[in-house]
């Protein structure tokens, strides 16, 4: 039996209008015309499953590109708000298809907006494509007064130029913050050859980003914040670090357009992580959650000698799973550089 999730991820469609070099869905990503959207009855079942958790917290609506499935998106948003007017509901989008009617939908159902953006227009075009359309969508959010956060996938293609993302967002008053997803080597990344940044490249990029952030925030009424830095600050102020994400603690569940279940977006369509299905014509599955590797297990003794041990948010479990077993997690470099940790240089792997 599948446990009711506290964090539900609705993959409303497997269709997408971009061809990101590292797309986690790989061959499971469909074209605009050939993909599948989640039927309304499966949306009902997924939301009902979420309702069964007394500590239900958040629903994330994603894809593919969810604004290719506007009917399903509108239905899901209305369904959720009939149940809860206060639960956080977010939609993750590449922003290329946003129209004025979408601004009305976002406001009507009080949706939080996350935009997938890896850099300024030049960087975005090289990694994801359609940068002009993405920034047009961001300008539409700005004009409508809709706050948004940005999720940036960090790879060798942009790690040393992260400051350009900050500079590109500096003039958007509705931009609230940036979160970093270090590359998960799965799906299309294996075909295109895009790889993780080196520790040295990432450290340099974060240092330049911090300088740019200080410059940009000096001229803003509301500061741009970094998700990872906020996690460190919260832990340092006495809050016990939680697991890296809800999947790591077994509290999240992703539902594909066909009703299949996985722990998170990065594990979608991997048979090793199949948890069952919401449809009656498929095997139910065991519902057994994966035993994720931890940052400390993979860091092989480095964590106890790091000054961030007590407040480190940890590492993405799927990134650890799909990465190379002998590698020191790149998250160590990210957190240490953000926190200006200079007490344990040995925790940074040497450059080849």
Tab-separated table of C-alpha atoms in Angstrom:
chain	number	residue	atom	x	y	z
A	1	UNK	CA	0.000	0.000	0.000
A	2	UNK	CA	1.303	3.475	-0.917
A	3	UNK	CA	1.697	5.795	2.090
A	4	UNK	CA	-0.063	9.148	1.764
A	5	UNK	CA	2.548	11.792	0.902
A	6	UNK	CA	3.044	15.070	2.726
A	7	UNK	CA	4.582	16.469	-0.467
A	8	UNK	CA	2.760	15.565	-3.665
A	9	UNK	CA	4.318	16.184	-7.088
A	10	UNK	CA	1.866	16.170	-9.985
A	11	UNK	CA	3.573	15.635	-13.331
A	12	UNK	CA	0.604	16.869	-15.311
A	13	UNK	CA	2.221	16.202	-18.672
A	14	UNK	CA	5.283	14.560	-20.185
A	15	UNK	CA	5.159	17.060	-23.067
A	16	UNK	CA	7.711	19.849	-23.290
A	17	UNK	CA	8.593	22.525	-25.826
A	18	UNK	CA	12.276	22.664	-24.864
A	19	UNK	CA	15.157	20.233	-25.304
A	20	UNK	CA	17.299	20.877	-22.232
A	21	UNK	CA	20.718	19.278	-22.525
A	22	UNK	CA	20.331	17.472	-19.194
A	23	UNK	CA	16.582	16.672	-19.168
A	24	UNK	CA	16.048	14.038	-16.461
A	25	UNK	CA	13.159	12.480	-18.364
A	26	UNK	CA	15.395	11.536	-21.295
A	27	UNK	CA	13.492	9.438	-23.826
A	28	UNK	CA	10.384	9.679	-21.633
A	29	UNK	CA	10.021	13.354	-22.506
A	30	UNK	CA	7.513	13.791	-25.325
A	31	UNK	CA	7.042	16.441	-27.965
A	32	UNK	CA	4.324	19.066	-27.776
A	33	UNK	CA	2.051	16.993	-30.037
A	34	UNK	CA	2.897	13.432	-29.034
A	35	UNK	CA	2.797	13.423	-25.242
A	36	UNK	CA	0.189	12.639	-22.623
A	37	UNK	CA	-1.577	14.845	-20.088
A	38	UNK	CA	-2.900	13.589	-16.761
A	39	UNK	CA	-6.629	12.761	-16.933
A	40	UNK	CA	-8.911	14.488	-14.452
A	41	UNK	CA	-9.780	11.244	-12.672
A	42	UNK	CA	-6.111	10.590	-11.926
A	43	UNK	CA	-5.740	14.126	-10.601
A	44	UNK	CA	-8.661	13.344	-8.271
A	45	UNK	CA	-7.020	10.136	-7.060
A	46	UNK	CA	-3.635	11.769	-6.526
A	47	UNK	CA	-5.073	14.678	-4.549
A	48	UNK	CA	-7.206	12.263	-2.509
A	49	UNK	CA	-4.060	10.314	-1.638
A	50	UNK	CA	-2.422	13.533	-0.441
A	51	UNK	CA	-5.502	14.324	1.646
A	52	UNK	CA	-4.911	11.119	3.577
A	53	UNK	CA	-1.785	12.527	5.206
A	54	UNK	CA	-2.637	14.454	8.405
A	55	UNK	CA	0.538	16.494	7.919
A	56	UNK	CA	-0.066	17.279	4.238
A	57	UNK	CA	2.182	20.179	3.387
A	58	UNK	CA	2.668	21.053	-0.270
A	59	UNK	CA	1.694	20.166	-3.812
A	60	UNK	CA	4.036	20.919	-6.674
A	61	UNK	CA	2.677	20.995	-10.221
A	62	UNK	CA	5.258	20.193	-12.851
A	63	UNK	CA	5.901	18.437	-16.170
A	64	UNK	CA	7.204	18.404	-18.870
A	65	UNK	CA	5.897	21.943	-19.195
A	66	UNK	CA	2.649	22.291	-17.221
A	67	UNK	CA	1.374	25.244	-19.274
A	68	UNK	CA	1.114	22.875	-22.228
A	69	UNK	CA	-1.623	21.157	-20.195
A	70	UNK	CA	-3.680	24.194	-19.213
A	71	UNK	CA	-6.928	22.254	-18.834
A	72	UNK	CA	-5.317	19.806	-16.433
A	73	UNK	CA	-3.522	22.629	-14.624
A	74	UNK	CA	-6.711	24.619	-14.129
A	75	UNK	CA	-8.590	21.538	-12.986
A	76	UNK	CA	-5.874	20.534	-10.516
A	77	UNK	CA	-5.589	24.027	-9.048
A	78	UNK	CA	-9.362	24.292	-8.574
A	79	UNK	CA	-9.556	20.798	-7.064
A	80	UNK	CA	-6.818	21.536	-4.548
A	81	UNK	CA	-8.273	24.890	-3.522
A	82	UNK	CA	-11.682	23.286	-2.923
A	83	UNK	CA	-9.917	21.156	-0.327
A	84	UNK	CA	-7.487	23.667	1.143
A	85	UNK	CA	-7.284	27.412	0.661
A	86	UNK	CA	-3.992	27.676	2.549
A	87	UNK	CA	-1.802	24.727	1.533
A	88	UNK	CA	1.223	25.866	-0.498
A	89	UNK	CA	0.756	24.975	-4.163
A	90	UNK	CA	3.556	25.710	-6.604
A	91	UNK	CA	3.917	25.403	-10.355
A	92	UNK	CA	7.337	24.856	-11.948
A	93	UNK	CA	7.558	26.261	-15.458
A	94	UNK	CA	10.074	27.242	-18.110
A	95	UNK	CA	7.967	30.426	-18.533
A	96	UNK	CA	8.125	30.320	-22.349
A	97	UNK	CA	4.374	29.879	-22.803
A	98	UNK	CA	3.035	32.270	-20.175
A	99	UNK	CA	0.161	34.448	-21.332
A	100	UNK	CA	-2.080	37.044	-19.675
A	101	UNK	CA	-4.733	34.386	-19.008
A	102	UNK	CA	-2.137	32.441	-17.028
A	103	UNK	CA	-1.580	35.431	-14.760
A	104	UNK	CA	-5.272	35.301	-13.889
A	105	UNK	CA	-5.094	31.571	-13.133
A	106	UNK	CA	-2.010	32.000	-10.921
A	107	UNK	CA	-3.688	34.785	-8.943
A	108	UNK	CA	-7.085	33.112	-8.708
A	109	UNK	CA	-5.679	29.946	-7.155
A	110	UNK	CA	-2.796	31.595	-5.279
A	111	UNK	CA	-0.075	29.537	-6.970
A	112	UNK	CA	3.569	29.992	-6.137
A	113	UNK	CA	5.675	30.206	-9.295
A	114	UNK	CA	9.064	28.631	-9.890
A	115	UNK	CA	10.895	29.429	-13.121
A	116	UNK	CA	13.571	27.128	-14.530
A	117	UNK	CA	16.409	29.442	-15.507
A	118	UNK	CA	20.109	28.609	-15.795
A	119	UNK	CA	21.606	32.014	-16.553
A	120	UNK	CA	21.347	35.136	-18.657
A	121	UNK	CA	19.884	34.844	-22.192
A	122	UNK	CA	23.137	33.618	-23.739
A	123	UNK	CA	23.622	30.866	-21.181
A	124	UNK	CA	19.942	29.924	-21.196
A	125	UNK	CA	19.942	29.537	-24.973
A	126	UNK	CA	22.978	27.266	-24.863
A	127	UNK	CA	21.575	24.932	-22.217
A	128	UNK	CA	17.788	25.039	-22.499
A	129	UNK	CA	16.904	27.151	-25.544
A	130	UNK	CA	14.189	29.752	-26.204
A	131	UNK	CA	15.718	32.309	-23.843
A	132	UNK	CA	13.831	35.198	-25.426
A	133	UNK	CA	10.521	33.464	-24.724
A	134	UNK	CA	11.587	32.662	-21.153
A	135	UNK	CA	12.460	36.267	-20.354
A	136	UNK	CA	9.266	37.420	-22.042
A	137	UNK	CA	7.370	35.192	-19.618
A	138	UNK	CA	9.338	36.559	-16.663
A	139	UNK	CA	8.502	40.109	-17.753
A	140	UNK	CA	4.830	39.122	-17.852
A	141	UNK	CA	5.070	37.877	-14.241
A	142	UNK	CA	6.790	41.128	-13.289
A	143	UNK	CA	4.118	43.260	-14.955
A	144	UNK	CA	1.351	41.289	-13.236
A	145	UNK	CA	3.039	41.701	-9.844
A	146	UNK	CA	3.418	37.945	-9.332
A	147	UNK	CA	6.370	36.867	-7.170
A	148	UNK	CA	8.544	34.063	-8.514
A	149	UNK	CA	11.625	32.094	-7.555
A	150	UNK	CA	14.209	30.637	-9.885
A	151	UNK	CA	15.616	27.117	-9.976
A	152	UNK	CA	19.003	26.876	-11.653
A	153	UNK	CA	20.529	23.562	-12.698
A	154	UNK	CA	24.280	23.867	-12.166
A	155	UNK	CA	26.611	22.029	-14.526
A	156	UNK	CA	29.954	22.497	-16.236
A	157	UNK	CA	28.104	24.676	-18.768
A	158	UNK	CA	27.288	27.473	-16.308
A	159	UNK	CA	28.928	26.883	-12.908
A	160	UNK	CA	31.597	29.578	-13.264
A	161	UNK	CA	29.084	32.111	-14.633
A	162	UNK	CA	26.376	31.990	-11.978
A	163	UNK	CA	26.868	35.690	-11.282
A	164	UNK	CA	25.319	36.401	-14.666
A	165	UNK	CA	22.069	34.840	-13.450
A	166	UNK	CA	22.018	37.222	-10.470
A	167	UNK	CA	22.697	40.204	-12.714
A	168	UNK	CA	19.945	39.115	-15.127
A	169	UNK	CA	17.421	38.927	-12.265
A	170	UNK	CA	18.513	42.074	-10.480
A	171	UNK	CA	16.050	44.338	-12.259
A	172	UNK	CA	13.011	42.127	-11.602
A	173	UNK	CA	11.419	43.241	-8.341
A	174	UNK	CA	9.188	40.146	-8.260
A	175	UNK	CA	12.194	37.774	-8.267
A	176	UNK	CA	12.478	36.480	-4.721
A	177	UNK	CA	15.246	33.934	-4.696
A	178	UNK	CA	17.419	31.372	-6.414
A	179	UNK	CA	17.806	27.687	-5.660
A	180	UNK	CA	20.533	25.503	-7.108
A	181	UNK	CA	20.053	21.964	-8.398
A	182	UNK	CA	23.441	20.419	-9.030
A	183	UNK	CA	23.331	18.255	-12.151
A	184	UNK	CA	21.926	14.746	-11.803
A	185	UNK	CA	23.637	12.532	-14.374
A	186	UNK	CA	20.517	10.883	-15.721
A	187	UNK	CA	18.418	11.026	-18.864
A	188	UNK	CA	19.544	13.287	-21.679
A	189	UNK	CA	22.735	14.339	-19.897
A	190	UNK	CA	24.231	11.004	-20.902
A	191	UNK	CA	23.457	11.694	-24.559
A	192	UNK	CA	24.630	15.305	-24.769
A	193	UNK	CA	27.801	14.877	-22.734
A	194	UNK	CA	26.985	17.625	-20.249
A	195	UNK	CA	28.718	16.884	-16.945
A	196	UNK	CA	28.931	18.125	-13.396
A	197	UNK	CA	31.049	21.148	-12.680
A	198	UNK	CA	34.431	20.544	-11.096
A	199	UNK	CA	34.789	21.603	-7.437
A	200	UNK	CA	37.146	24.410	-8.447
A	201	UNK	CA	34.781	25.692	-11.133
A	202	UNK	CA	31.819	25.670	-8.747
A	203	UNK	CA	33.741	27.377	-5.941
A	204	UNK	CA	34.822	30.150	-8.318
A	205	UNK	CA	31.284	30.536	-9.613
A	206	UNK	CA	29.803	30.806	-6.117
A	207	UNK	CA	32.394	33.382	-5.089
A	208	UNK	CA	31.569	35.547	-8.109
A	209	UNK	CA	27.872	35.040	-7.473
A	210	UNK	CA	28.165	36.275	-3.895
A	211	UNK	CA	29.897	39.433	-5.064
A	212	UNK	CA	27.212	40.044	-7.687
A	213	UNK	CA	24.474	39.380	-5.144
A	214	UNK	CA	25.892	41.979	-2.781
A	215	UNK	CA	26.036	44.516	-5.596
A	216	UNK	CA	22.514	43.782	-6.853
A	217	UNK	CA	20.893	43.706	-3.414
A	218	UNK	CA	22.350	47.100	-2.563
A	219	UNK	CA	19.986	48.579	-5.127
A	220	UNK	CA	16.884	46.499	-4.355
A	221	UNK	CA	14.077	47.113	-1.866
A	222	UNK	CA	13.756	43.366	-1.314
A	223	UNK	CA	16.882	41.258	-1.423
A	224	UNK	CA	17.356	38.282	-3.675
A	225	UNK	CA	18.027	35.293	-1.430
A	226	UNK	CA	19.813	32.001	-2.022
A	227	UNK	CA	17.879	28.918	-0.931
A	228	UNK	CA	20.975	27.013	0.131
A	229	UNK	CA	22.344	29.926	2.130
A	230	UNK	CA	19.032	30.253	3.957
A	231	UNK	CA	19.174	26.580	4.924
A	232	UNK	CA	22.612	27.071	6.447
A	233	UNK	CA	21.539	30.222	8.300
A	234	UNK	CA	18.460	28.549	9.754
A	235	UNK	CA	20.499	25.610	11.020
A	236	UNK	CA	23.148	27.875	12.504
A	237	UNK	CA	20.444	29.703	14.441
A	238	UNK	CA	19.479	26.585	16.301
A	239	UNK	CA	17.169	24.862	13.876
A	240	UNK	CA	18.058	21.195	13.482
A	241	UNK	CA	18.966	20.444	9.858
A	242	UNK	CA	16.281	18.412	8.158
A	243	UNK	CA	16.788	15.899	5.387
A	244	UNK	CA	17.868	17.409	2.067
A	245	UNK	CA	14.371	17.019	0.648
A	246	UNK	CA	11.072	15.310	1.303
A	247	UNK	CA	12.049	12.355	-0.861
A	248	UNK	CA	15.076	11.726	1.350
A	249	UNK	CA	12.789	11.345	4.353
A	250	UNK	CA	10.193	9.299	2.479
A	251	UNK	CA	7.526	12.016	2.553
A	252	UNK	CA	7.175	12.886	-1.136
A	253	UNK	CA	5.497	11.151	-4.034
A	254	UNK	CA	5.499	11.929	-7.751
A	255	UNK	CA	2.599	10.932	-9.982
A	256	UNK	CA	3.229	10.637	-13.736
A	257	UNK	CA	0.551	11.425	-16.345
A	258	UNK	CA	-0.201	7.676	-16.516
A	259	UNK	CA	-0.623	7.442	-12.743
A	260	UNK	CA	2.678	5.701	-11.989
A	261	UNK	CA	4.354	6.561	-8.707
A	262	UNK	CA	7.974	7.453	-7.879
A	263	UNK	CA	9.705	9.193	-4.962
A	264	UNK	CA	10.618	12.383	-6.858
A	265	UNK	CA	11.056	14.002	-10.264
A	266	UNK	CA	14.654	12.808	-10.700
A	267	UNK	CA	13.660	9.160	-10.225
A	268	UNK	CA	10.683	9.280	-12.590
A	269	UNK	CA	10.433	6.371	-15.045
A	270	UNK	CA	13.322	4.478	-13.443
A	271	UNK	CA	12.050	0.916	-12.807
A	272	UNK	CA	14.307	0.658	-9.765
A	273	UNK	CA	12.216	3.329	-8.022
A	274	UNK	CA	8.739	2.357	-9.189
A	275	UNK	CA	6.372	2.460	-6.214
A	276	UNK	CA	3.130	1.387	-7.808
A	277	UNK	CA	0.274	2.982	-9.730
A	278	UNK	CA	-2.996	4.815	-9.200
A	279	UNK	CA	-4.603	2.947	-12.089
A	280	UNK	CA	-6.432	-0.296	-11.542
A	281	UNK	CA	-5.027	-2.071	-14.596
A	282	UNK	CA	-1.409	-2.001	-13.387
A	283	UNK	CA	0.505	-3.866	-10.739
A	284	UNK	CA	0.152	-2.136	-7.415
A	285	UNK	CA	3.795	-2.493	-6.467
A	286	UNK	CA	5.152	-2.853	-2.968
A	287	UNK	CA	5.161	0.812	-2.084
A	288	UNK	CA	8.586	0.280	-0.530
A	289	UNK	CA	10.618	3.481	-0.360
A	290	UNK	CA	14.295	3.456	-1.377
A	291	UNK	CA	17.004	3.389	1.269
A	292	UNK	CA	18.746	6.558	0.152
A	293	UNK	CA	22.496	7.060	0.627
A	294	UNK	CA	23.383	9.937	2.904
A	295	UNK	CA	25.904	12.706	2.413
A	296	UNK	CA	27.989	11.442	5.308
A	297	UNK	CA	28.103	7.907	3.965
A	298	UNK	CA	29.367	9.138	0.604
A	299	UNK	CA	31.739	11.769	2.034
A	300	UNK	CA	33.726	8.932	3.640
A	301	UNK	CA	34.739	10.643	6.850
A	302	UNK	CA	35.071	14.204	5.587
A	303	UNK	CA	31.934	15.521	7.247
A	304	UNK	CA	33.048	15.097	10.882
A	305	UNK	CA	36.018	17.385	10.217
A	306	UNK	CA	33.915	20.063	8.526
A	307	UNK	CA	32.705	23.070	10.488
A	308	UNK	CA	29.342	22.821	8.734
A	309	UNK	CA	28.646	19.329	10.037
A	310	UNK	CA	26.038	20.520	12.515
A	311	UNK	CA	24.129	22.661	10.019
A	312	UNK	CA	24.748	21.048	6.615
A	313	UNK	CA	21.463	20.447	4.743
A	314	UNK	CA	22.924	17.300	3.186
A	315	UNK	CA	22.876	16.137	-0.401
A	316	UNK	CA	20.264	15.219	-3.006
A	317	UNK	CA	19.772	11.446	-2.658
A	318	UNK	CA	19.070	10.900	-6.341
A	319	UNK	CA	22.235	12.797	-7.270
A	320	UNK	CA	24.165	10.476	-4.996
A	321	UNK	CA	22.454	7.464	-6.504
A	322	UNK	CA	23.104	8.403	-10.134
A	323	UNK	CA	26.579	9.794	-9.495
A	324	UNK	CA	29.923	8.056	-9.250
A	325	UNK	CA	30.346	6.178	-5.988
A	326	UNK	CA	33.900	7.358	-5.394
A	327	UNK	CA	33.186	11.061	-5.824
A	328	UNK	CA	32.995	13.456	-2.908
A	329	UNK	CA	29.553	15.094	-3.164
A	330	UNK	CA	29.781	18.420	-4.972
A	331	UNK	CA	27.306	19.798	-2.446
A	332	UNK	CA	30.230	20.000	-0.005
A	333	UNK	CA	31.860	22.602	-2.228
A	334	UNK	CA	28.583	24.475	-2.664
A	335	UNK	CA	27.798	24.764	1.042
A	336	UNK	CA	31.363	25.468	2.158
A	337	UNK	CA	31.859	28.223	-0.395
A	338	UNK	CA	28.516	29.824	0.414
A	339	UNK	CA	29.367	29.772	4.109
A	340	UNK	CA	32.954	30.988	3.565
A	341	UNK	CA	34.163	27.851	5.308
A	342	UNK	CA	37.947	27.858	5.214
A	343	UNK	CA	38.605	25.548	8.130
A	344	UNK	CA	38.874	22.317	6.209
A	345	UNK	CA	40.472	22.670	2.808
A	346	UNK	CA	40.924	18.911	2.648
A	347	UNK	CA	37.168	18.530	2.254
A	348	UNK	CA	37.464	20.032	-1.218
A	349	UNK	CA	38.700	17.436	-3.701
A	350	UNK	CA	41.840	18.524	-5.479
A	351	UNK	CA	41.610	19.501	-9.119
A	352	UNK	CA	42.993	16.993	-11.560
